[in-house]
mmCIF file of C-alpha atoms in Angstrom:
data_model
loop_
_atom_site.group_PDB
_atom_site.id
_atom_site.type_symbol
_atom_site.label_atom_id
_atom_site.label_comp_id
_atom_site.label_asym_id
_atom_site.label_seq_id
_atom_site.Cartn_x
_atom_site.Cartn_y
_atom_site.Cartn_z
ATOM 1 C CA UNK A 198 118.436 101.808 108.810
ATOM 2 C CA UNK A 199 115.746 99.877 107.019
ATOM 3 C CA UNK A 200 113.483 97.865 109.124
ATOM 4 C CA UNK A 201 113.539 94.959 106.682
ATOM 5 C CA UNK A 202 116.193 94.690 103.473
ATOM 6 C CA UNK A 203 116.564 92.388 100.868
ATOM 7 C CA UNK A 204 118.944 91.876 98.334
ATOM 8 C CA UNK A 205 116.855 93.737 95.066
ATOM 9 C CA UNK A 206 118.016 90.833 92.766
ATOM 10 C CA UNK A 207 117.676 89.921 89.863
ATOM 11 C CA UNK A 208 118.438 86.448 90.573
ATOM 12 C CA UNK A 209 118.079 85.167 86.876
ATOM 13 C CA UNK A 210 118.357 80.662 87.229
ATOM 14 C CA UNK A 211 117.284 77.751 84.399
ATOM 15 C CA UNK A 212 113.812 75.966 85.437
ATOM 16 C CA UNK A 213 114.672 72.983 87.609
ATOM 17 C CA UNK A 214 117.224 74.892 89.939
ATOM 18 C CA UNK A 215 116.850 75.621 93.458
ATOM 19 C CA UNK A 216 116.955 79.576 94.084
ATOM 20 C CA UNK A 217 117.264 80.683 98.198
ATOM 21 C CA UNK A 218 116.508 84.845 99.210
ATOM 22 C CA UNK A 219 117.364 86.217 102.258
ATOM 23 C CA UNK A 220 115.874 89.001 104.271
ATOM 24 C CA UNK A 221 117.530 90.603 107.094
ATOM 25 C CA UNK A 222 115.187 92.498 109.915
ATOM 26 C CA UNK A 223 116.560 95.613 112.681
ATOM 27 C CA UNK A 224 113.189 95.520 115.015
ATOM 28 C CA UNK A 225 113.916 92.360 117.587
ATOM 29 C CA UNK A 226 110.725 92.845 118.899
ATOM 30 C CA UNK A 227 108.954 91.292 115.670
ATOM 31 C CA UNK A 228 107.362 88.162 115.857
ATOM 32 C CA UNK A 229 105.544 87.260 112.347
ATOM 33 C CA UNK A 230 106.866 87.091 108.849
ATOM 34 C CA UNK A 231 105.526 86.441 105.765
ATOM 35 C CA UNK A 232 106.649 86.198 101.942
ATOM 36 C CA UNK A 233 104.639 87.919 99.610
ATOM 37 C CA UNK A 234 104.888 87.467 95.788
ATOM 38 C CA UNK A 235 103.987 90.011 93.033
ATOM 39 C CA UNK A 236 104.036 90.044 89.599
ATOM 40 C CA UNK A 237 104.233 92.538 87.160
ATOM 41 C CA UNK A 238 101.210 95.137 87.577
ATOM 42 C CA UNK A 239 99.642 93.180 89.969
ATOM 43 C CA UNK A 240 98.860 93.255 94.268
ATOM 44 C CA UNK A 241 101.319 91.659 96.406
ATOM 45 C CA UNK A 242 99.896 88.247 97.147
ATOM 46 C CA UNK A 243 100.722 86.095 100.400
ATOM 47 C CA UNK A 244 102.921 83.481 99.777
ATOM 48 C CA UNK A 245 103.793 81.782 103.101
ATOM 49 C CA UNK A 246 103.455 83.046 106.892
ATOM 50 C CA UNK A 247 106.236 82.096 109.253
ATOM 51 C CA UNK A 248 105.423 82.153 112.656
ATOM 52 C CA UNK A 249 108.177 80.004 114.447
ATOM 53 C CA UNK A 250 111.502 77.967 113.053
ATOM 54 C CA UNK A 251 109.657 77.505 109.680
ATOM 55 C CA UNK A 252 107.511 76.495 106.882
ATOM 56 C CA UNK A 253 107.135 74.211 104.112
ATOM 57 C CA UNK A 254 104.374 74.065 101.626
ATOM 58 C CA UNK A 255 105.124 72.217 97.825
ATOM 59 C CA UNK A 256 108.586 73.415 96.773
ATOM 60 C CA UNK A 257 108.484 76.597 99.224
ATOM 61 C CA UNK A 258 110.202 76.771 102.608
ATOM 62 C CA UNK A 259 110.351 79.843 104.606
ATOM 63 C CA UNK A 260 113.078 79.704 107.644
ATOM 64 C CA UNK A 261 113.130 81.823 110.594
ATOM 65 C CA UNK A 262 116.917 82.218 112.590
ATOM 66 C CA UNK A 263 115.917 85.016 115.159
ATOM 67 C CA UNK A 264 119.622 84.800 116.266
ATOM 68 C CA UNK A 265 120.626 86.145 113.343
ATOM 69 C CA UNK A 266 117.670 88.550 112.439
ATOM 70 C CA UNK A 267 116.878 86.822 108.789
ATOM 71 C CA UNK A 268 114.489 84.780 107.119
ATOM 72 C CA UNK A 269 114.874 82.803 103.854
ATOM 73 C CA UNK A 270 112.793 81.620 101.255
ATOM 74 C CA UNK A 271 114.110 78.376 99.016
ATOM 75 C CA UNK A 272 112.051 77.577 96.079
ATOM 76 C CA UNK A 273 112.801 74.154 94.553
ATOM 77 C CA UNK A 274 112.458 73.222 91.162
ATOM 78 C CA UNK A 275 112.185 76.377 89.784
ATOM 79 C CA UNK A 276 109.152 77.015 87.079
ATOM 80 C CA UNK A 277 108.741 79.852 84.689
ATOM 81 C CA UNK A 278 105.712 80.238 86.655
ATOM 82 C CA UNK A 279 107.843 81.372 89.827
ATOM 83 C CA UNK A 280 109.398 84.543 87.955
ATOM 84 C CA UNK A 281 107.791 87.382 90.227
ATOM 85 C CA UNK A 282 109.171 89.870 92.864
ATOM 86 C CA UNK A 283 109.416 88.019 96.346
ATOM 87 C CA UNK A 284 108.824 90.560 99.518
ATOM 88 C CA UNK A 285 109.337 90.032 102.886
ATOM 89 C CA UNK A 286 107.612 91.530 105.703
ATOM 90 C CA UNK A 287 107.935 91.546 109.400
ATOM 91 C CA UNK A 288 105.642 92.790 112.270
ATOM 92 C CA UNK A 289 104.499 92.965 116.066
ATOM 93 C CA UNK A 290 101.461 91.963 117.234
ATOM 94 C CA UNK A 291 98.944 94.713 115.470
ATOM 95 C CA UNK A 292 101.845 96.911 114.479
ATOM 96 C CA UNK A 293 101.305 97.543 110.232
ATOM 97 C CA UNK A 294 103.665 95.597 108.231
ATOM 98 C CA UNK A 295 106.783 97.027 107.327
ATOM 99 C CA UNK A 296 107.748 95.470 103.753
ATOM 100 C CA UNK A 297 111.483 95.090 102.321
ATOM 101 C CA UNK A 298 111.744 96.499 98.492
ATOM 102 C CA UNK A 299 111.441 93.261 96.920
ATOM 103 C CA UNK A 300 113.768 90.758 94.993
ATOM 104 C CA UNK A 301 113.376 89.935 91.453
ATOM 105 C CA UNK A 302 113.220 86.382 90.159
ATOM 106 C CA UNK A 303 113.309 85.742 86.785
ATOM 107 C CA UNK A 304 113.535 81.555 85.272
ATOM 108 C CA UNK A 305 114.665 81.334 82.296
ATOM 109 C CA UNK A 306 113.713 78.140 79.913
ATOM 110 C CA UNK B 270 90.553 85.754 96.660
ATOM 111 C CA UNK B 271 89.939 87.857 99.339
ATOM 112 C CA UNK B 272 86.664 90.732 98.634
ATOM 113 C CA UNK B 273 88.613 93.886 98.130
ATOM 114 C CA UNK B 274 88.095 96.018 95.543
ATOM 115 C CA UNK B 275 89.097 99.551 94.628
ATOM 116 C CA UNK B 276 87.842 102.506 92.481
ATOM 117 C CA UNK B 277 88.760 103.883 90.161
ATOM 118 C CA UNK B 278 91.490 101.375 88.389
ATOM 119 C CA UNK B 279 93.182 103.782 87.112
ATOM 120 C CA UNK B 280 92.950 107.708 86.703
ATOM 121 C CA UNK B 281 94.641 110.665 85.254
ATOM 122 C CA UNK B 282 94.217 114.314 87.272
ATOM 123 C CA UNK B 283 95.852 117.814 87.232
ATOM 124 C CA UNK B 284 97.658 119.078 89.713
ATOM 125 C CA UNK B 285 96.059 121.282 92.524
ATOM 126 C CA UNK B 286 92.979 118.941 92.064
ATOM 127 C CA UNK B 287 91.636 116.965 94.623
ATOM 128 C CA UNK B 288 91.318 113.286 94.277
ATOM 129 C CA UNK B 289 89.636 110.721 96.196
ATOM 130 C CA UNK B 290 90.327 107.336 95.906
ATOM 131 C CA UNK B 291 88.129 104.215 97.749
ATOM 132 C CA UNK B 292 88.968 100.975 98.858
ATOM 133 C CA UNK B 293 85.484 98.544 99.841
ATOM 134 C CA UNK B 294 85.713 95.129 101.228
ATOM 135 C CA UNK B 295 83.380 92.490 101.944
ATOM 136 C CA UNK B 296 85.492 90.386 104.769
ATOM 137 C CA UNK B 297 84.038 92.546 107.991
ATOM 138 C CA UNK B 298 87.968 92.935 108.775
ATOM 139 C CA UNK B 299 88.456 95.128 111.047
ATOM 140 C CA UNK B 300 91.749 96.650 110.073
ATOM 141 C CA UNK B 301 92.231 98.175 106.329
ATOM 142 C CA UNK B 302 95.270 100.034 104.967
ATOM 143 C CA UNK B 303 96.411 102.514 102.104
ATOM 144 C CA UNK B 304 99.915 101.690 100.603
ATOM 145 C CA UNK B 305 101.836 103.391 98.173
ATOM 146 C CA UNK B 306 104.302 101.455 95.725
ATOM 147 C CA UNK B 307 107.123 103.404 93.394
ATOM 148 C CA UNK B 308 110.032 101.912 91.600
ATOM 149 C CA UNK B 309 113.052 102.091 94.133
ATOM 150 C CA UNK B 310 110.856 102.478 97.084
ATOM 151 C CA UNK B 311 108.785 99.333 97.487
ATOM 152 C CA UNK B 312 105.674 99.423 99.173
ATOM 153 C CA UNK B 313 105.279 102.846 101.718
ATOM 154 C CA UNK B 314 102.397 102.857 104.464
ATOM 155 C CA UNK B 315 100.385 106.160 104.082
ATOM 156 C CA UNK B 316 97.138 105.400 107.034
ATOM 157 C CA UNK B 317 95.678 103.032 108.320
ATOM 158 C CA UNK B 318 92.551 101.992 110.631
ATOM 159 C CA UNK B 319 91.941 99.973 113.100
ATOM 160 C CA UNK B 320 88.046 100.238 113.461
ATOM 161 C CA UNK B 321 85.333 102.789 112.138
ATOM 162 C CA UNK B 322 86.654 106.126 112.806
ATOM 163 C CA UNK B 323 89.876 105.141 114.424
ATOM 164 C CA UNK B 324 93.120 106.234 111.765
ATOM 165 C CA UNK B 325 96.950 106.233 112.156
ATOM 166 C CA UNK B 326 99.318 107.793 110.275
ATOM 167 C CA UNK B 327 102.043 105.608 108.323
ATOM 168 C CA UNK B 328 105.292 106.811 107.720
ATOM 169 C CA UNK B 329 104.236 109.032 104.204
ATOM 170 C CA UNK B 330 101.321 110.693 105.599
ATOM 171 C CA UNK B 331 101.658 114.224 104.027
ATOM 172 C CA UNK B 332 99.613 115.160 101.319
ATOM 173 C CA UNK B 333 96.887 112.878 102.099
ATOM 174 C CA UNK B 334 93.715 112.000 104.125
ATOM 175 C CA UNK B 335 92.019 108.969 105.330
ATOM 176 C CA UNK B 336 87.908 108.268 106.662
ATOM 177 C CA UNK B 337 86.302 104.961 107.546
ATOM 178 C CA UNK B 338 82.861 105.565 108.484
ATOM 179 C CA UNK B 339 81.629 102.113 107.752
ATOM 180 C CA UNK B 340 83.493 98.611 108.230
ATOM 181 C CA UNK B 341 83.863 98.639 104.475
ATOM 182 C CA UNK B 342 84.772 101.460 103.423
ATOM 183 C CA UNK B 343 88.436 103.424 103.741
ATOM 184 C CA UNK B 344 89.150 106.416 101.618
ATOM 185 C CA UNK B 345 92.252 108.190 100.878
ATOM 186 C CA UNK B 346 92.068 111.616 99.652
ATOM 187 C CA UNK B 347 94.600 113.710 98.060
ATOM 188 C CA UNK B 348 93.656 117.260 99.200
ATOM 189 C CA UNK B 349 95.481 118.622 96.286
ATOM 190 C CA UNK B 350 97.339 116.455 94.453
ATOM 191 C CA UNK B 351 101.115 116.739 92.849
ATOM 192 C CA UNK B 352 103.220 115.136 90.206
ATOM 193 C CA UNK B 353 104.681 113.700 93.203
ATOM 194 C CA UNK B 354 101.547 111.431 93.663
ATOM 195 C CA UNK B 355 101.834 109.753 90.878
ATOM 196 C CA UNK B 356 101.681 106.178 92.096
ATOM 197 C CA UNK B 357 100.115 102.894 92.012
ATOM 198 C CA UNK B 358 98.146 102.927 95.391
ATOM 199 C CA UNK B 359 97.115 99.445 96.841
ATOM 200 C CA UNK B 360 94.628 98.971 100.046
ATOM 201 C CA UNK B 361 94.693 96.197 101.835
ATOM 202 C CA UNK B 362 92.977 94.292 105.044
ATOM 203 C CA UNK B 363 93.790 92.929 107.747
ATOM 204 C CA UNK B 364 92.000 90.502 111.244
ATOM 205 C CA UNK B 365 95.063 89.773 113.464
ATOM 206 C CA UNK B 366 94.720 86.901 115.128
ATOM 207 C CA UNK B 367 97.135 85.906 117.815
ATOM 208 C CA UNK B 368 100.583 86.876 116.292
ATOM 209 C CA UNK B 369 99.022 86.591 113.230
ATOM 210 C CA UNK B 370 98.534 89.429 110.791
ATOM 211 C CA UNK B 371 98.311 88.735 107.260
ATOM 212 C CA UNK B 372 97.437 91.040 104.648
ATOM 213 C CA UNK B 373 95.332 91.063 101.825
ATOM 214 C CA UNK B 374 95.935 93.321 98.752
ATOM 215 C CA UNK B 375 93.038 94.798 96.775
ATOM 216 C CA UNK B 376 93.951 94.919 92.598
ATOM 217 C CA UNK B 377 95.426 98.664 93.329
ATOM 218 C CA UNK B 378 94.501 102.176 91.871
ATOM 219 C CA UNK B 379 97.455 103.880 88.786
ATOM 220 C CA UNK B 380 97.149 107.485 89.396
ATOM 221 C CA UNK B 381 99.122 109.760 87.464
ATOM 222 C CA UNK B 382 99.141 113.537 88.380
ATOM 223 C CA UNK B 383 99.926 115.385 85.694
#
């Protein structure tokens, strides 16, 4: 099984709407996550780090439920700007990352 | 935007040749990796290292090679490259700090093997 999985999308939403991923994790043991966005023919660029319950910065907030193995990312008030693939990442201490495959936002005017 | 910058951008090879591909940074961060990305497969750990002369494998290791002999510097080198190489290859860098380990992508490498 995958370390990390996300749904591959695409989640197509209008502008102003309020789009949530999930991203489920097998390896317990990891402690940090982060959300990474990338656009089209471009580097993956770090979007938020969550390190305990959660984290909130603008119209982003990243959610941790270690119970359950998954962390979410809500974006708020969706721009056109936002349209970009979304990855999720877990790891342990030093350990390399381990990313999921990505899921595909598009906002549509 | 972190200093990381790779060479070349982009390059076309045949196969059986090898190919050498280098990743520089100007952070002094002590860890640095080589990633590949392909449609369907998302981004695939090939090495990494931790500190000058000290490499790991990731979990696509054949094919290639890896040498840091200076903080900056981390090459990957595809002893003899196939069409199966054909990738977009991204390094990135890393100075873990507690639980922390964030990564930070250089603008990536298109190689197509033809």
């Amino acid at each position: 099984r995958k370390e990390v999985e996300q749904d591959p999308g695409p989640f197509n939403v209008p502008e102003g709407a309020t789009v949530a991923f999930n991203c489920t994790y097998s390896n317990s043991a990891s402690q940090s996550f982060f959300w990474y966005r990338q656009d089209c023919r471009k580097e993956p660029k770090l979007l938020m780090s969550v390190y305990s319950s959660g984290n909130e910065d603008g119209r982003f907030t990243a959610q941790l439920n270690r119970a359950s193995q998954y962390i979410s990312l809500l974006i708020r008030d969706s721009k056109l700007s936002d349209s970009a693939t979304y990855l999720c990442v877990g790891t342990s201490g030093n350990t390399p990352l381990v990313f999921g495959k990505g899921t595909r936002l598009s906002v549509i005017a | 935007d972190a200093g990381i910058t790779q060479s070349p951008r982009h390059k076309v090879t045949e196969t059986g040749t090898p190919v050498t591909l280098r990743c520089h940074q100007t952070e002094n961060h002590r860890y640095m990796y080589w990633y590949r990305q392909d449609p369907g497969h998302g981004l695939r750990l090939i090495h990494y290292s931790y500190g000058v002369k000290d490499t790991d494998k990731g979990e696509v290791s054949d094919g290639y090679s890896v040498s840091r002999s200076k903080t900056e510097d981390f090459l990957l080198t595809l002893e003899s490259a196939t069409s199966s190489q054909t990738s977009v290859y991204f390094c990135a860098i890393s100075e873990p700090r507690g639980s922390g380990n964030e990564q930070y992508f250089g603008p990536g490498t298109r190689l197509t093997v033809t």
